[in-house]
CSV table of C-alpha atoms in Angstrom, one decimal:
chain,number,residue,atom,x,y,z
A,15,UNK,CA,14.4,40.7,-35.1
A,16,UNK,CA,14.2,39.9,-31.5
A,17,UNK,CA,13.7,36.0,-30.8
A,18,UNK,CA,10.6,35.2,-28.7
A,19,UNK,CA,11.0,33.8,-25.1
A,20,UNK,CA,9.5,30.0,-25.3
A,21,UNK,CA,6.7,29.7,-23.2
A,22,UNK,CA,7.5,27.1,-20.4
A,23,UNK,CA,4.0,25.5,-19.5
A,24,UNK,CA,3.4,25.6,-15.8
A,25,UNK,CA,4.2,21.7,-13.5
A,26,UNK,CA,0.8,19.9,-13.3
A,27,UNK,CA,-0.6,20.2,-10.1
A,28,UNK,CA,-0.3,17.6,-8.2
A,29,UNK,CA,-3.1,14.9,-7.5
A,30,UNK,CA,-4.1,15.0,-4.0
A,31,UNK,CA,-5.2,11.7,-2.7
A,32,UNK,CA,-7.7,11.0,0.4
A,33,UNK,CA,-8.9,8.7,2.3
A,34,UNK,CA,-12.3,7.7,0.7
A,35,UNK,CA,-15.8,6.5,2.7
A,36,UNK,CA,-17.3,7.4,5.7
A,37,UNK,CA,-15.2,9.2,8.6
A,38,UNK,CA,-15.3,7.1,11.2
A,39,UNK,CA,-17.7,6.8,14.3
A,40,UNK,CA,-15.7,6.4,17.2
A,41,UNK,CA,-18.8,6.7,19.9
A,42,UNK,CA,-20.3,3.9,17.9
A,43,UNK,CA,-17.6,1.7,17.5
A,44,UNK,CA,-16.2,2.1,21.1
A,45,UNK,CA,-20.0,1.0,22.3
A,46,UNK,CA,-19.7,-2.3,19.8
A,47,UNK,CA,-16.7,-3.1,20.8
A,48,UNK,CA,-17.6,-3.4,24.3
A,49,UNK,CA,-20.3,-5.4,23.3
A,50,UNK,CA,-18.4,-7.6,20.9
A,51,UNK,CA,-16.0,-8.5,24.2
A,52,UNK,CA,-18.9,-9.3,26.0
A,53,UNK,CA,-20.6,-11.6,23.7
A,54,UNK,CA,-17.0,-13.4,23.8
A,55,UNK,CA,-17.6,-13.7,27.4
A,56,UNK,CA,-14.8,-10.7,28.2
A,57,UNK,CA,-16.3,-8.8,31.5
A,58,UNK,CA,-14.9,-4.7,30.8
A,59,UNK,CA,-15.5,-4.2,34.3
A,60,UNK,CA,-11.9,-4.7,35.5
A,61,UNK,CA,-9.5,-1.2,35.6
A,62,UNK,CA,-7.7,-3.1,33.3
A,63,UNK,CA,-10.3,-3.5,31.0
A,64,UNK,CA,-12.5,-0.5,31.5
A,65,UNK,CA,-11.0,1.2,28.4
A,66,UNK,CA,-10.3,-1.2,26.2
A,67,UNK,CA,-12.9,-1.0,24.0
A,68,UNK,CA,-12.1,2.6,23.1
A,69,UNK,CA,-8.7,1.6,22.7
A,70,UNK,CA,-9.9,-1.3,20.3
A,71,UNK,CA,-11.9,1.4,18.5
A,72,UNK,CA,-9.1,3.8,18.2
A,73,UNK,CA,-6.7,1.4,16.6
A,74,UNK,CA,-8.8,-0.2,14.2
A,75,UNK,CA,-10.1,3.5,13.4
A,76,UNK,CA,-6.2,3.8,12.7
A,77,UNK,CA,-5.0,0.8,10.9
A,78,UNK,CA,-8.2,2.0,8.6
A,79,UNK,CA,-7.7,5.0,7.8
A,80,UNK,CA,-4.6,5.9,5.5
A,81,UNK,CA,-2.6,9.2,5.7
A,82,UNK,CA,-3.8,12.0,3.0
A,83,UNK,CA,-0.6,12.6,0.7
A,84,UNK,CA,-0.1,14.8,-2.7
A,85,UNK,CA,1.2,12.7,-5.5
A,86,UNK,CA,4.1,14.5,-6.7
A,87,UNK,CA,5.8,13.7,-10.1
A,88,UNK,CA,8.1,15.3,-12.0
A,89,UNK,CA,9.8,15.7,-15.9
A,90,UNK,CA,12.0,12.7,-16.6
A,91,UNK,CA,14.4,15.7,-18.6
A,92,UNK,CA,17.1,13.4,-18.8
A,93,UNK,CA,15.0,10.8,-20.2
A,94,UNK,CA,16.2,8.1,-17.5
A,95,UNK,CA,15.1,4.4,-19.0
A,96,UNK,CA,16.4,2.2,-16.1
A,97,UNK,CA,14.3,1.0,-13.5
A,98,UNK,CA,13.4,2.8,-10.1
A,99,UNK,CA,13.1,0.3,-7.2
A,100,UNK,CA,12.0,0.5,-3.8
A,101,UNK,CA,12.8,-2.6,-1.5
A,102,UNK,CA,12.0,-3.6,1.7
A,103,UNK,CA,8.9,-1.2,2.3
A,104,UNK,CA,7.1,-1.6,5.7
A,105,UNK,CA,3.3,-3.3,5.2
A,106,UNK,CA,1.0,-3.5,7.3
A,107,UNK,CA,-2.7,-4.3,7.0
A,108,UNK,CA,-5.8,-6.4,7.9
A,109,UNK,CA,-7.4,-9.6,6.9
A,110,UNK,CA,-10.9,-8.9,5.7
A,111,UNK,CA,-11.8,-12.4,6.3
A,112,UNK,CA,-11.0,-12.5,9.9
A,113,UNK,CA,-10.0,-8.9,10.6
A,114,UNK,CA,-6.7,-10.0,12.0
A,115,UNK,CA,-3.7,-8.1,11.0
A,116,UNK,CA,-0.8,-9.2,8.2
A,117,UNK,CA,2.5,-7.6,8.1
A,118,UNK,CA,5.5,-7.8,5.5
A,119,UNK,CA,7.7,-5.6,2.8
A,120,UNK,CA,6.4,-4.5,-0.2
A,121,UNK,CA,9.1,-3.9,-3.4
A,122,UNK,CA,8.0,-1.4,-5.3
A,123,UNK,CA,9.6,-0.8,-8.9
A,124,UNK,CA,8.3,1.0,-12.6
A,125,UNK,CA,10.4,1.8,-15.8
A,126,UNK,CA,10.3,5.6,-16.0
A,127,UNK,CA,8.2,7.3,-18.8
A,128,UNK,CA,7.8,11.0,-19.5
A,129,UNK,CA,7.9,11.6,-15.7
A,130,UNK,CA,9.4,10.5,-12.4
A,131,UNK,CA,8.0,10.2,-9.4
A,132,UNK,CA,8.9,11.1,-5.5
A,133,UNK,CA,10.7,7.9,-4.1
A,134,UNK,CA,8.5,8.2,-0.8
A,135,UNK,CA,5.2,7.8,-2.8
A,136,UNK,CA,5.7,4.7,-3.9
A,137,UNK,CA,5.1,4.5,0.1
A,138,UNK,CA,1.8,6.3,0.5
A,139,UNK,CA,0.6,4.5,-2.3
A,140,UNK,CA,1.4,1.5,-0.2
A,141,UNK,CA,-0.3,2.3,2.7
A,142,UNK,CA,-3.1,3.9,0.6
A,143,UNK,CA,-3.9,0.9,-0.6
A,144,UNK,CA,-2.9,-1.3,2.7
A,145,UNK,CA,-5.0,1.1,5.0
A,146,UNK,CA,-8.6,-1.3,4.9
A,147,UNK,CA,-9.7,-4.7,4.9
A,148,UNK,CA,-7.6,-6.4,2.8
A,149,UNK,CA,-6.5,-9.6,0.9
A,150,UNK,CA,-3.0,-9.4,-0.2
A,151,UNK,CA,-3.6,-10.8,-3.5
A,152,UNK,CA,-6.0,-7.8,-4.5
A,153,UNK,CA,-3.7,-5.2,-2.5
A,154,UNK,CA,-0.3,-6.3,-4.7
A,155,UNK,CA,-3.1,-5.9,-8.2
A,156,UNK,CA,-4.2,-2.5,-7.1
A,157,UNK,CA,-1.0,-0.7,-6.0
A,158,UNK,CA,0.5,-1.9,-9.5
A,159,UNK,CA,-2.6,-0.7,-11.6
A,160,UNK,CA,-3.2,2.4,-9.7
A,161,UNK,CA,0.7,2.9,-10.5
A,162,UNK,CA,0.6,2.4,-14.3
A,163,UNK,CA,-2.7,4.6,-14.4
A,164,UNK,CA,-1.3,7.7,-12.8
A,165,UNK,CA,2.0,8.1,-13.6
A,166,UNK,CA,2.0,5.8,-17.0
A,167,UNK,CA,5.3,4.5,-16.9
A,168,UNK,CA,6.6,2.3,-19.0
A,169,UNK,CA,6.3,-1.1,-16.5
A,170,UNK,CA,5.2,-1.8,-13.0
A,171,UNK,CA,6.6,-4.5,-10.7
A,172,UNK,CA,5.0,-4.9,-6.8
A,173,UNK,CA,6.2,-7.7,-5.1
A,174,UNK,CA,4.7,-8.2,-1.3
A,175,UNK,CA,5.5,-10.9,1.0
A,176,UNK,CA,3.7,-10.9,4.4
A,177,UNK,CA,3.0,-13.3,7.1
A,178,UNK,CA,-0.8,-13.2,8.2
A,179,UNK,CA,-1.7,-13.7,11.6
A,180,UNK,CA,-5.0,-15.5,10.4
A,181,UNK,CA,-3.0,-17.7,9.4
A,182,UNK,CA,-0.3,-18.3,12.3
A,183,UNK,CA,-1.9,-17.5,15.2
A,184,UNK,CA,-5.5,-19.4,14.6
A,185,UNK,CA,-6.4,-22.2,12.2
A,186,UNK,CA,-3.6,-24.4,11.1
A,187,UNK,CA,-1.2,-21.8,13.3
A,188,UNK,CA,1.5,-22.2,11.1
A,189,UNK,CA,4.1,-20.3,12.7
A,190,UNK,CA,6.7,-18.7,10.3
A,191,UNK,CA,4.6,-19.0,7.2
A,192,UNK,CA,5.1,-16.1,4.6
A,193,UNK,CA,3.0,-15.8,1.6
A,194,UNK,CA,4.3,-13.8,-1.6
A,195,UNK,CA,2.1,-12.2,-4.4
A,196,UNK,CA,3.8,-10.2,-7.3
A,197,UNK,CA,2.1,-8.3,-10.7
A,198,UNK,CA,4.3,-7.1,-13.2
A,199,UNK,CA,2.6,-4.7,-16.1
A,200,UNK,CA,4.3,-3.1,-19.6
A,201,UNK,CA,7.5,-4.2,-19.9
A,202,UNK,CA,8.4,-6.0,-16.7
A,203,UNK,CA,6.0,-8.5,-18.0
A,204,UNK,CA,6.5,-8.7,-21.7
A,205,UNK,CA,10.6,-7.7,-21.7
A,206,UNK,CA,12.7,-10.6,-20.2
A,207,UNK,CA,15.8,-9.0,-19.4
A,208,UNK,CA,14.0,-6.2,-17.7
A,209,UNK,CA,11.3,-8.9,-16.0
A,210,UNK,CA,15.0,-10.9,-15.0
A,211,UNK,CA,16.7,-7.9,-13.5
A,212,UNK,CA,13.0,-6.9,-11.4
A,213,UNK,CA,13.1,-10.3,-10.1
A,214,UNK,CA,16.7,-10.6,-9.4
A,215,UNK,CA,16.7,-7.2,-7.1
A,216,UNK,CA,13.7,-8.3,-5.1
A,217,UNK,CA,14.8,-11.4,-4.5
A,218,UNK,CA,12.4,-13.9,-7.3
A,219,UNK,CA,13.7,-16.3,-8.7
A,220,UNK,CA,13.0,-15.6,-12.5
């Protein structure tokens, strides 16, 4: 008797992730921006000046609004248990407190499960996440949880150390200043040796 062909379910599609909120209102924005310089005692009257308040709108519109991406995964058929780690990562992003830009890496790490994931999502995820008014604490929880919750690996480990220009170029201006935030879920946190080697790689001491 012939053998039946085993049926080979279809890959999951994969999730498609947008920007969320409003689309933004660049008529509106350009017109209070203009008034915001103004109110700082800025005259746009100059050549110089005559556009910047579009051009302020424009770039904010664009350090807001994060790049639509597909988050592909796929089967871990070789049932890799070591850990997957992205250093170095740009970041970029903005204060929400004073709406001044930070900039840094991110390392991005997990410990595989049943599947793998696209190295240049860990990425998108980044600037996902990255692409709003921000504090860097709550940016380095959410990249982490919304890693564990999609692709359910067995651990997550997001390091980010950025220097804030809130921080260096107002206020106290401490020039040179970097500030680092890690979380570490699953077995980077509980497991030592693998918690040791996450830290080691991205440069923690442990």
């Amino acid at each position: 008797m012939a053998q039946q062909p085993v049926a080979v379910p279809p890959p999951p599609t994969p999730l498609r992730v947008v920007p969320g909120g409003r689309a933004a209102d660049l008529v509106a924005a350009e017109q209070a921006a203009g008034q915001f310089l103004r109110a700082l005692g800025i005259s746009t009257e100059s050549e110089s000046l005559r556009g910047t308040p579009g051009r302020m709108a424009r770039a904010y519109a664009e350090l807001f609004t994060p790049r639509p991406f597909d988050l592909t995964t796929f089967p871990n058929d070789e049932g890799y248990d070591e850990l997957v780690l992205a250093r170095s990562i740009p970041l970029r992003s903005v204060c929400e407190h004073h709406l001044l830009p930070f900039t840094g890496t991110a390392h991005i790490g997990y410990l595989p499960g049943r599947r793998i994931l696209g190295l240049s999502k860990l990425a998108c995820i980044l600037e996902h996440f990255a692409c709003r008014p921000q504090v860097q604490e709550r940016l380095t929880k959410q990249v982490a949880d919304w890693l564990q919750t999609q692709l359910e690996p067995k651990g997550v480990g997001v390091v980010i150390q950025a220097e804030h220009t809130c921080m260096t170029l107002r206020g106290v201006q401490a020039t040179g200043t970097t500030t680092m935030t890690s979380t570490l879920l699953g077995l980077l946190r509980t497991d030592a040796r693998s918690r040791g080697e996450f830290l080691t790689l991205t440069a923690l001491p442990g």
